[in-house]
Amino acid sequence: SARKYALCEHFTQASCGPCAQQNPAFHYFYDANADKIHHIAYHTSWPGVDPMNAANPTEVQTRVDNYNVQGVPGIWVNGTIEAQPGGIDGAVVDQTTSSGSPVRLYVTETTVGTQRTATIRVKSFDAVPTGNYKIYAAVVERNVNYTNPPGSNGEKYFPNVFRKMLPNDQGETFTAAAIGQDVSFTYNYTLA
């Protein structure tokens, strides 16, 4: 099987007091374990002002609805484990990644001016369990730094801020390839 990563889908907000208290511990843990974790930070429209939500409120709300997020901060690990950012540790990561994955994703990007093309290749290394599968390709801005806090909680540094889902917030249905084969997806988008 291929190596499996922990996908941490992190719901946060620049005007959320508890977010400012818990996010630094998660950021420290993420930085120390970036070889095991992928991270997407979705900035919600509540409880206050957050310009990162204003960039794409509709697609953020789709992810909020998908997990029925009732408050921030919160993290869903590989879509199954809900935790507070300060509660994510090595045991949680190991629990979701130890089994490995029957597929491996290869992602490449090219940029010409403001046009970017992302190609995702899904290669099957083992039998993929029967099921309905979708691919979601998230565009994230690696580091967003503000000189002054953009919200009321004092935070100025925001890693892996969600910007857009490709091809859209509903994902794209696909059938896994036979063992040793792959299936590819190509998405084009314009950098804001």
Short mmCIF file of C-alpha atoms in Angstrom, two decimals:
data_model
loop_
_atom_site.label_atom_id
_atom_site.label_comp_id
_atom_site.label_asym_id
_atom_site.label_seq_id
_atom_site.Cartn_x
_atom_site.Cartn_y
_atom_site.Cartn_z
CA SER A 1 0.00 0.00 0.00
CA ALA A 2 0.97 3.64 -0.35
CA ARG A 3 1.78 5.96 2.51
CA LYS A 4 -1.29 7.55 4.07
CA TYR A 5 -1.30 11.11 5.39
CA ALA A 6 -3.53 12.68 8.01
CA LEU A 7 -5.71 15.34 6.39
CA CYS A 8 -6.56 17.93 9.02
CA GLU A 9 -9.54 20.02 7.92
CA HIS A 10 -9.36 22.89 10.37
CA PHE A 11 -12.29 25.22 10.99
CA THR A 12 -11.20 28.50 12.51
CA GLN A 13 -11.91 32.24 12.51
CA ALA A 14 -9.90 35.44 12.98
CA SER A 15 -12.37 36.82 15.55
CA CYS A 16 -12.68 33.64 17.63
CA GLY A 17 -11.01 33.89 21.05
CA PRO A 18 -10.68 30.11 21.62
CA CYS A 19 -9.11 29.82 18.13
CA ALA A 20 -6.32 32.20 19.17
CA GLN A 21 -5.75 30.10 22.30
CA GLN A 22 -5.63 26.69 20.54
CA ASN A 23 -4.31 27.35 17.04
CA PRO A 24 -0.68 28.05 18.06
CA ALA A 25 -0.34 24.59 19.64
CA PHE A 26 -1.72 22.97 16.49
CA HIS A 27 0.55 25.08 14.24
CA TYR A 28 3.57 23.98 16.31
CA PHE A 29 2.50 20.32 16.06
CA TYR A 30 1.82 20.64 12.33
CA ASP A 31 5.23 22.23 11.65
CA ALA A 32 6.94 19.40 13.55
CA ASN A 33 4.96 16.73 11.66
CA ALA A 34 4.49 18.24 8.20
CA ASP A 35 5.83 15.02 6.65
CA LYS A 36 2.75 13.16 8.01
CA ILE A 37 0.00 15.78 7.80
CA HIS A 38 -1.81 17.80 5.17
CA HIS A 39 -3.68 20.83 6.52
CA ILE A 40 -6.48 23.00 5.16
CA ALA A 41 -7.77 25.94 7.23
CA TYR A 42 -11.37 26.92 6.47
CA HIS A 43 -12.22 30.36 7.85
CA THR A 44 -15.88 30.53 8.84
CA SER A 45 -18.17 33.56 8.62
CA TRP A 46 -18.81 33.53 12.39
CA PRO A 47 -18.39 34.53 15.17
CA GLY A 48 -17.02 37.83 13.82
CA VAL A 49 -15.03 39.46 11.02
CA ASP A 50 -12.65 37.38 8.92
CA PRO A 51 -11.47 38.60 5.50
CA MET A 52 -10.21 35.12 4.61
CA ASN A 53 -13.81 33.87 4.69
CA ALA A 54 -14.90 36.80 2.54
CA ALA A 55 -12.66 35.51 -0.28
CA ASN A 56 -14.87 32.41 -0.81
CA PRO A 57 -17.72 32.14 1.72
CA THR A 58 -19.85 29.76 -0.36
CA GLU A 59 -17.31 26.95 -0.65
CA VAL A 60 -16.26 27.33 3.00
CA GLN A 61 -19.92 26.99 3.99
CA THR A 62 -20.18 23.79 1.94
CA ARG A 63 -17.38 22.24 4.03
CA VAL A 64 -18.99 23.55 7.25
CA ASP A 65 -22.26 21.89 6.21
CA ASN A 66 -20.47 18.68 5.20
CA TYR A 67 -19.21 18.20 8.77
CA ASN A 68 -22.12 19.98 10.49
CA VAL A 69 -19.64 22.30 12.21
CA GLN A 70 -21.40 23.98 15.12
CA GLY A 71 -18.51 26.00 16.54
CA VAL A 72 -14.90 26.94 16.05
CA PRO A 73 -12.16 25.94 16.51
CA GLY A 74 -12.43 22.34 15.38
CA ILE A 75 -10.50 19.87 13.26
CA TRP A 76 -11.68 16.78 11.41
CA VAL A 77 -8.88 14.29 10.75
CA ASN A 78 -9.37 12.19 7.61
CA GLY A 79 -13.05 13.03 7.77
CA THR A 80 -13.70 10.87 10.81
CA ILE A 81 -12.09 12.18 13.99
CA GLU A 82 -13.30 15.46 15.43
CA ALA A 83 -10.95 17.22 17.83
CA GLN A 84 -9.93 20.59 19.13
CA PRO A 85 -6.75 21.97 17.52
CA GLY A 86 -4.88 21.71 20.82
CA GLY A 87 -5.90 18.04 21.09
CA ILE A 88 -4.26 16.81 17.89
CA ASP A 89 -1.24 14.70 18.73
CA GLY A 90 0.87 11.84 17.40
CA ALA A 91 -1.64 9.22 18.58
CA VAL A 92 -4.43 10.80 16.52
CA VAL A 93 -2.21 10.99 13.44
CA ASP A 94 -1.01 7.39 13.87
CA GLN A 95 -4.59 6.15 14.33
CA THR A 96 -5.63 7.54 10.95
CA THR A 97 -2.51 6.73 8.94
CA SER A 98 -1.16 3.37 10.15
CA SER A 99 -3.22 1.29 7.70
CA GLY A 100 -1.68 2.87 4.62
CA SER A 101 -3.63 3.61 1.44
CA PRO A 102 -4.41 1.54 -1.65
CA VAL A 103 -3.84 4.63 -3.82
CA ARG A 104 -1.18 7.29 -4.09
CA LEU A 105 -1.77 10.83 -5.30
CA TYR A 106 0.76 12.66 -7.41
CA VAL A 107 0.18 16.40 -7.78
CA THR A 108 1.97 18.71 -10.21
CA GLU A 109 1.35 22.36 -10.96
CA THR A 110 2.41 24.73 -13.69
CA THR A 111 1.89 28.47 -13.76
CA VAL A 112 1.92 30.88 -16.68
CA GLY A 113 1.20 34.42 -15.56
CA THR A 114 -1.93 34.15 -13.42
CA GLN A 115 -3.08 30.88 -15.00
CA ARG A 116 -2.36 27.71 -13.07
CA THR A 117 -2.85 24.11 -14.11
CA ALA A 118 -2.99 21.36 -11.49
CA THR A 119 -2.70 17.73 -12.52
CA ILE A 120 -3.60 15.00 -10.06
CA ARG A 121 -2.71 11.41 -10.85
CA VAL A 122 -4.31 8.68 -8.69
CA LYS A 123 -2.30 5.46 -8.93
CA SER A 124 -3.63 2.19 -7.52
CA PHE A 125 -1.07 0.19 -5.54
CA ASP A 126 -3.53 -2.28 -4.04
CA ALA A 127 -7.17 -3.28 -4.45
CA VAL A 128 -9.42 -0.31 -3.75
CA PRO A 129 -12.48 -1.25 -1.66
CA THR A 130 -15.79 -1.03 -3.48
CA GLY A 131 -17.40 2.35 -2.99
CA ASN A 132 -18.32 5.70 -4.47
CA TYR A 133 -15.27 7.94 -4.68
CA LYS A 134 -14.79 11.62 -5.34
CA ILE A 135 -11.69 13.71 -5.75
CA TYR A 136 -11.53 17.17 -4.21
CA ALA A 137 -8.54 19.34 -5.03
CA ALA A 138 -8.18 22.23 -2.61
CA VAL A 139 -6.30 25.40 -3.50
CA VAL A 140 -4.67 26.75 -0.35
CA GLU A 141 -2.52 29.79 0.32
CA ARG A 142 0.40 28.45 2.31
CA ASN A 143 1.01 31.41 4.62
CA VAL A 144 -1.15 34.46 5.12
CA ASN A 145 0.49 37.11 7.30
CA TYR A 146 -1.09 40.37 8.39
CA THR A 147 0.73 43.34 9.87
CA ASN A 148 -2.30 43.99 12.08
CA PRO A 149 -4.80 41.34 13.18
CA PRO A 150 -7.63 41.12 10.61
CA GLY A 151 -10.11 40.05 13.28
CA SER A 152 -10.61 40.64 16.98
CA ASN A 153 -8.66 37.69 18.44
CA GLY A 154 -5.13 39.04 17.87
CA GLU A 155 -3.93 36.37 15.41
CA LYS A 156 -1.83 37.65 12.49
CA TYR A 157 -0.41 34.42 11.02
CA PHE A 158 -2.64 31.92 9.21
CA PRO A 159 -1.18 28.85 7.47
CA ASN A 160 -2.80 26.85 4.63
CA VAL A 161 -5.82 29.09 4.13
CA PHE A 162 -8.48 27.53 1.88
CA ARG A 163 -9.12 29.54 -1.28
CA LYS A 164 -10.94 27.30 -3.78
CA MET A 165 -12.03 23.72 -4.46
CA LEU A 166 -11.42 22.16 -7.87
CA PRO A 167 -13.34 21.38 -9.97
CA ASN A 168 -15.97 22.74 -7.54
CA ASP A 169 -17.18 22.24 -3.97
CA GLN A 170 -19.02 19.02 -4.96
CA GLY A 171 -15.86 17.21 -6.07
CA GLU A 172 -15.52 14.95 -9.11
CA THR A 173 -16.65 11.32 -9.15
CA PHE A 174 -14.06 8.81 -10.26
CA THR A 175 -13.42 5.09 -10.52
CA ALA A 176 -10.08 3.86 -9.24
CA ALA A 177 -7.79 2.27 -11.79
CA ALA A 178 -6.68 -1.35 -11.77
CA ILE A 179 -3.63 -2.18 -9.62
CA GLY A 180 -0.53 -0.64 -11.18
CA GLN A 181 -2.55 1.75 -13.32
CA ASP A 182 -3.65 5.34 -12.74
CA VAL A 183 -6.36 7.84 -13.55
CA SER A 184 -5.59 11.56 -14.04
CA PHE A 185 -7.44 14.82 -13.54
CA THR A 186 -6.42 18.25 -14.84
CA TYR A 187 -7.82 21.48 -13.44
CA ASN A 188 -7.18 25.05 -14.57
CA TYR A 189 -7.76 28.12 -12.45
CA THR A 190 -6.78 31.77 -12.26
CA LEU A 191 -4.76 33.05 -9.33
CA ALA A 192 -6.60 35.86 -7.56
#
